Every structure is written in structure tokens, then in C-alpha cells.
Tab-separated table of C-alpha atoms in Angstrom:
chain	number	residue	atom	x	y	z
F	1	MET	CA	7.431	-11.461	8.792
F	2	TYR	CA	6.792	-12.560	5.457
F	3	TYR	CA	6.592	-15.580	3.495
F	4	LEU	CA	7.838	-16.063	0.172
F	5	LEU	CA	6.861	-19.075	-2.495
F	6	ASN	CA	10.675	-20.168	-1.951
F	7	ASP	CA	10.000	-20.729	1.899
F	8	SER	CA	11.790	-18.196	3.279
F	9	TYR	CA	11.102	-15.232	4.989
F	10	MET	CA	11.475	-11.435	4.688
F	11	THR	CA	11.006	-8.800	7.435
F	12	ILE	CA	8.723	-6.002	6.670
F	13	THR	CA	10.266	-2.549	7.879
F	14	PRO	CA	7.604	0.435	8.329
F	15	GLN	CA	8.021	2.384	4.993
F	16	ASP	CA	9.159	5.161	6.770
F	17	GLY	CA	11.805	3.612	9.152
F	18	ASP	CA	9.953	5.422	12.056
F	19	GLY	CA	9.250	1.893	13.548
F	20	GLY	CA	5.375	1.698	13.348
F	21	PHE	CA	2.747	0.425	10.657
F	22	ALA	CA	-0.551	-1.336	10.799
F	23	SER	CA	-1.219	-4.970	10.093
F	24	SER	CA	-4.181	-7.253	9.687
F	25	LYS	CA	-3.765	-10.660	10.614
F	26	PHE	CA	-5.563	-13.286	8.658
F	27	TYR	CA	-6.694	-16.421	10.951
F	28	GLY	CA	-10.017	-17.594	9.213
F	29	TYR	CA	-11.528	-18.303	5.845
F	30	SER	CA	-14.542	-17.265	4.393
F	31	GLU	CA	-16.012	-17.906	0.840
F	32	GLU	CA	-16.508	-13.824	0.101
F	33	GLY	CA	-13.041	-13.220	1.555
F	34	GLN	CA	-12.218	-12.440	5.202
F	35	THR	CA	-12.123	-8.615	5.888
F	36	GLU	CA	-10.918	-6.205	8.651
F	37	SER	CA	-11.589	-2.765	8.438
F	38	LEU	CA	-9.946	0.165	9.941
F	39	ILE	CA	-12.255	3.684	9.864
F	40	SER	CA	-11.379	6.915	10.973
F	41	PRO	CA	-12.846	9.142	13.166
F	42	ARG	CA	-15.000	12.398	11.504
F	43	MET	CA	-12.779	14.615	9.811
F	44	ALA	CA	-14.327	18.273	9.512
F	45	VAL	CA	-13.455	19.340	5.967
F	46	ASP	CA	-16.468	22.197	5.082
F	47	ASP	CA	-13.500	24.249	4.381
F	48	ALA	CA	-12.083	22.497	1.902
F	49	GLN	CA	-12.929	21.444	-1.893
F	50	ASN	CA	-10.943	18.506	-2.469
F	51	VAL	CA	-8.865	15.951	-0.212
F	52	LYS	CA	-6.430	13.306	-1.088
F	53	VAL	CA	-6.254	10.443	0.562
F	54	SER	CA	-2.610	8.984	0.629
F	55	PHE	CA	-1.186	5.564	2.038
F	56	TYR	CA	1.636	2.916	1.538
F	57	TYR	CA	0.199	-0.476	0.895
F	58	TRP	CA	2.807	-3.670	1.411
F	59	ASN	CA	1.842	-5.120	-2.110
F	60	ALA	CA	3.407	-8.665	-3.461
F	61	VAL	CA	2.722	-10.831	-6.617
F	62	ALA	CA	-0.554	-12.845	-6.656
F	63	GLU	CA	0.796	-15.615	-6.427
F	64	ALA	CA	2.242	-14.994	-3.094
F	65	PHE	CA	-1.091	-13.769	-1.624
F	66	LYS	CA	-4.695	-13.041	-3.293
F	67	ASN	CA	-5.350	-10.185	-0.489
F	68	GLU	CA	-6.354	-6.637	-1.782
F	69	LEU	CA	-7.114	-3.476	0.122
F	70	LYS	CA	-10.238	-1.339	-0.470
F	71	LEU	CA	-10.427	2.818	0.414
F	72	SER	CA	-13.932	3.381	0.898
F	73	VAL	CA	-15.271	7.097	2.094
F	74	SER	CA	-18.666	8.600	3.967
F	75	ARG	CA	-19.484	11.769	3.521
F	76	ASP	CA	-21.615	13.255	6.238
F	77	ASP	CA	-22.588	9.906	8.035
F	78	GLY	CA	-23.849	8.586	4.264
F	79	ASP	CA	-23.313	5.099	2.611
F	80	TRP	CA	-19.612	4.001	2.229
F	81	GLU	CA	-18.234	4.161	-1.145
F	82	THR	CA	-15.645	2.389	-2.339
F	83	VAL	CA	-13.400	4.807	-4.675
F	84	LEU	CA	-10.101	2.746	-4.804
F	85	THR	CA	-9.227	-1.283	-4.736
F	86	THR	CA	-5.543	-2.500	-4.888
F	87	LYS	CA	-4.238	-5.055	-6.886
F	88	PRO	CA	-1.723	-7.661	-6.670
F	89	LEU	CA	1.916	-6.635	-8.395
F	90	ALA	CA	2.633	-8.120	-11.479
F	91	GLU	CA	6.051	-9.014	-11.064
F	92	GLY	CA	8.796	-8.336	-8.660
F	93	MET	CA	9.631	-8.500	-5.044
F	94	PRO	CA	7.411	-7.398	-2.251
F	95	GLN	CA	7.586	-3.951	-1.549
F	96	TRP	CA	5.764	-0.922	-0.484
F	97	GLU	CA	3.701	0.886	-3.133
F	98	GLN	CA	2.062	4.214	-2.315
F	99	PHE	CA	-1.415	4.935	-3.217
F	100	SER	CA	-3.332	8.151	-3.020
F	101	LYS	CA	-6.784	9.337	-4.587
F	102	VAL	CA	-8.229	12.671	-4.892
F	103	LEU	CA	-11.742	13.342	-3.684
F	104	SER	CA	-14.373	16.117	-3.771
F	105	VAL	CA	-15.849	17.188	-0.668
F	106	ALA	CA	-17.318	20.712	-1.989
F	107	GLY	CA	-20.834	20.891	0.359
F	108	THR	CA	-19.659	17.854	2.693
F	109	SER	CA	-19.224	18.797	6.570
F	110	ASP	CA	-17.635	15.999	7.675
F	111	LEU	CA	-15.573	12.544	6.027
F	112	ARG	CA	-15.010	9.493	7.435
F	113	ILE	CA	-12.479	6.568	5.615
F	114	LYS	CA	-12.909	3.205	5.886
F	115	LEU	CA	-9.597	0.549	4.313
F	116	ASP	CA	-10.892	-2.895	4.278
F	117	ALA	CA	-8.134	-5.498	4.273
F	118	VAL	CA	-9.614	-8.664	2.119
F	119	ARG	CA	-8.379	-11.948	2.542
F	120	HIS	CA	-9.173	-14.255	-0.600
F	121	ASP	CA	-8.194	-17.838	-1.024
F	122	GLY	CA	-4.629	-18.838	-1.516
F	123	PRO	CA	-1.669	-18.023	0.989
F	124	ILE	CA	-2.647	-16.672	4.528
F	125	ALA	CA	-0.423	-13.310	4.403
F	126	ASN	CA	-1.125	-10.163	6.502
F	127	VAL	CA	-2.051	-7.022	4.696
F	128	THR	CA	-0.034	-4.261	6.133
F	129	ILE	CA	-0.487	-0.052	5.630
F	130	ASP	CA	1.881	2.794	7.034
F	131	ASN	CA	1.399	6.724	6.660
F	132	ILE	CA	-2.050	6.952	6.257
F	133	SER	CA	-2.856	10.773	5.445
F	134	VAL	CA	-5.992	12.904	4.641
F	135	GLU	CA	-4.752	16.611	3.396
F	136	ALA	CA	-6.611	19.573	1.704
F	137	THR	CA	-5.427	19.934	-1.931
F	138	THR	CA	-6.017	21.872	-4.847
F	139	GLU	CA	-5.414	18.658	-7.027
F	140	THR	CA	-8.915	17.537	-8.856
F	141	GLY	CA	-7.611	14.166	-9.913
F	142	ILE	CA	-4.950	12.495	-11.626
F	143	SER	CA	-2.200	15.509	-12.160
F	144	SER	CA	1.071	13.086	-13.355
F	145	VAL	CA	1.649	9.447	-14.389
F	146	VAL	CA	5.384	7.752	-13.285
F	147	THR	CA	6.029	4.937	-15.341
F	148	GLY	CA	8.720	2.531	-15.141
F	149	ASN	CA	10.485	3.991	-18.257
F	150	ASP	CA	10.118	7.958	-16.602
F	151	SER	CA	13.570	9.530	-16.077
F	152	GLN	CA	11.610	11.499	-13.326
F	153	ALA	CA	10.656	8.232	-11.407
F	154	ARG	CA	12.049	8.238	-7.780
F	155	THR	CA	14.633	5.223	-7.272
F	156	ASP	CA	14.488	3.305	-4.355
F	157	TYR	CA	17.038	0.735	-2.733
F	158	PHE	CA	16.723	-2.136	-0.920
F	159	THR	CA	18.685	-5.154	0.726
F	160	VAL	CA	17.695	-8.598	-0.428
F	161	SER	CA	16.162	-9.020	3.278
F	162	GLY	CA	13.889	-6.055	2.135
F	163	THR	CA	15.027	-3.253	4.137
F	164	ARG	CA	14.895	0.225	2.471
F	165	ILE	CA	19.028	1.814	1.959
F	166	SER	CA	19.515	5.405	1.083
F	167	ARG	CA	22.209	3.840	-1.508
F	168	PRO	CA	24.315	0.839	-1.795
F	169	THR	CA	27.477	1.674	-0.188
F	170	ALA	CA	29.237	-1.866	-0.571
F	171	PRO	CA	29.224	-4.560	-2.873
F	172	GLY	CA	26.649	-7.089	-2.418
F	173	THR	CA	22.913	-8.108	-4.417
F	174	TYR	CA	19.926	-5.246	-3.845
F	175	ILE	CA	16.533	-4.846	-5.297
F	176	VAL	CA	16.678	-1.574	-7.218
F	177	ARG	CA	12.925	-0.016	-7.787
F	178	THR	CA	12.362	3.365	-10.167
F	179	GLY	CA	8.636	3.623	-10.954
F	180	LYS	CA	7.369	0.458	-11.380
F	181	ASP	CA	10.561	-1.506	-12.839
F	182	VAL	CA	12.185	-3.544	-10.201
F	183	LYS	CA	15.607	-5.002	-10.832
F	184	LYS	CA	18.051	-7.037	-8.815
F	185	VAL	CA	21.860	-5.638	-9.061
F	186	VAL	CA	24.929	-7.261	-8.190
F	187	LEU	CA	27.561	-4.869	-7.162
F	188	LYS	CA	30.893	-5.703	-7.025
């Protein structure tokens, strides 16, 4: 369940509908932010030049929670380097948001990734992630940008309870997301 500011609850379902995701539950408080970590085992990357780390993160507006997720990497058992930090949504309903980072691993034998879920002051809300993947890639950085006005952006449909559907098939109220543009739509 996910608490919303209007005292209602939203059920979080897995991003891909497979029945599973990882969630960090927070019960304490820390001035610097309470942190819970998920650390991968060592992954052999000596045959790759670059890898792409991707995951989905259940994100919400800053008024709903002040959490963040940090992606860090350790190359050949070296120090952890933070390579990506999420930010709350500017507006809209809580939603799954995909994050990806291309990393150079040339000259690296093994790689570990760490996802730090950090709860700052504010409402207590869990940090939820799904579909973490690490794969070799020929990408070397940003290959494309999808904006809310991009006609090529994928459109996702949700019921008002937050369940992803393939397409609205009956009259009712739905949440429609295209890129970063999110709207509430009423079909009659």
C-alpha cells in the first residue's frame, strides 16, 4: 500500500506484472537520512567495454515523500562511486519510472552495483524498485531523450488505483502517461 496526501491508499503492483519487486521498509529516523542498501554479487565484465544498469523506481511527488535512490558502483573491489541519484516527481500521480546508466567498464574484471534507498525527513514511505538489469551494451552515454511532447514516447495507462492496464476498454477515469506528461482522463 502507498499512502497519499488525501488519506487514501494506492496499491503498488509490480512494474511488469510478474508478482515481485523489492521494497525497503523504513521504521527509524536519522538526521542524515536512514539508508537501506541492496548490493549485488560480483559480476564478470572483462569482455565488455560498457554496461547498462537499468531499474524501475516507484516515484512520487516531493510532498508525498522525500526519499531518494542512489546507484553506486564498485569496480574490481574499489571504493563505491555514486553514479545516479533519483529526484521526486515535479507533479502527478505516483508511478513507475525507469532509470538507466551506461558505465564504462574497460579494463575492469568485475563490477558490483549498490542501490541505496534513503529516507529523509517527511512522511514515512517505502522505497520500491523492480526489474534491475545489468547488461553489456555498445552505448557510450545518452543516446536519446524522451520528453513529454515527444510523439515517439511510450503511452502507459493506469486505473485510478494505480494498476497498469494495456488500454482503457470501458467508461471510467484513467491515468495516462506519455513520456513525462501525466493526465487524468475521463472516458464516457
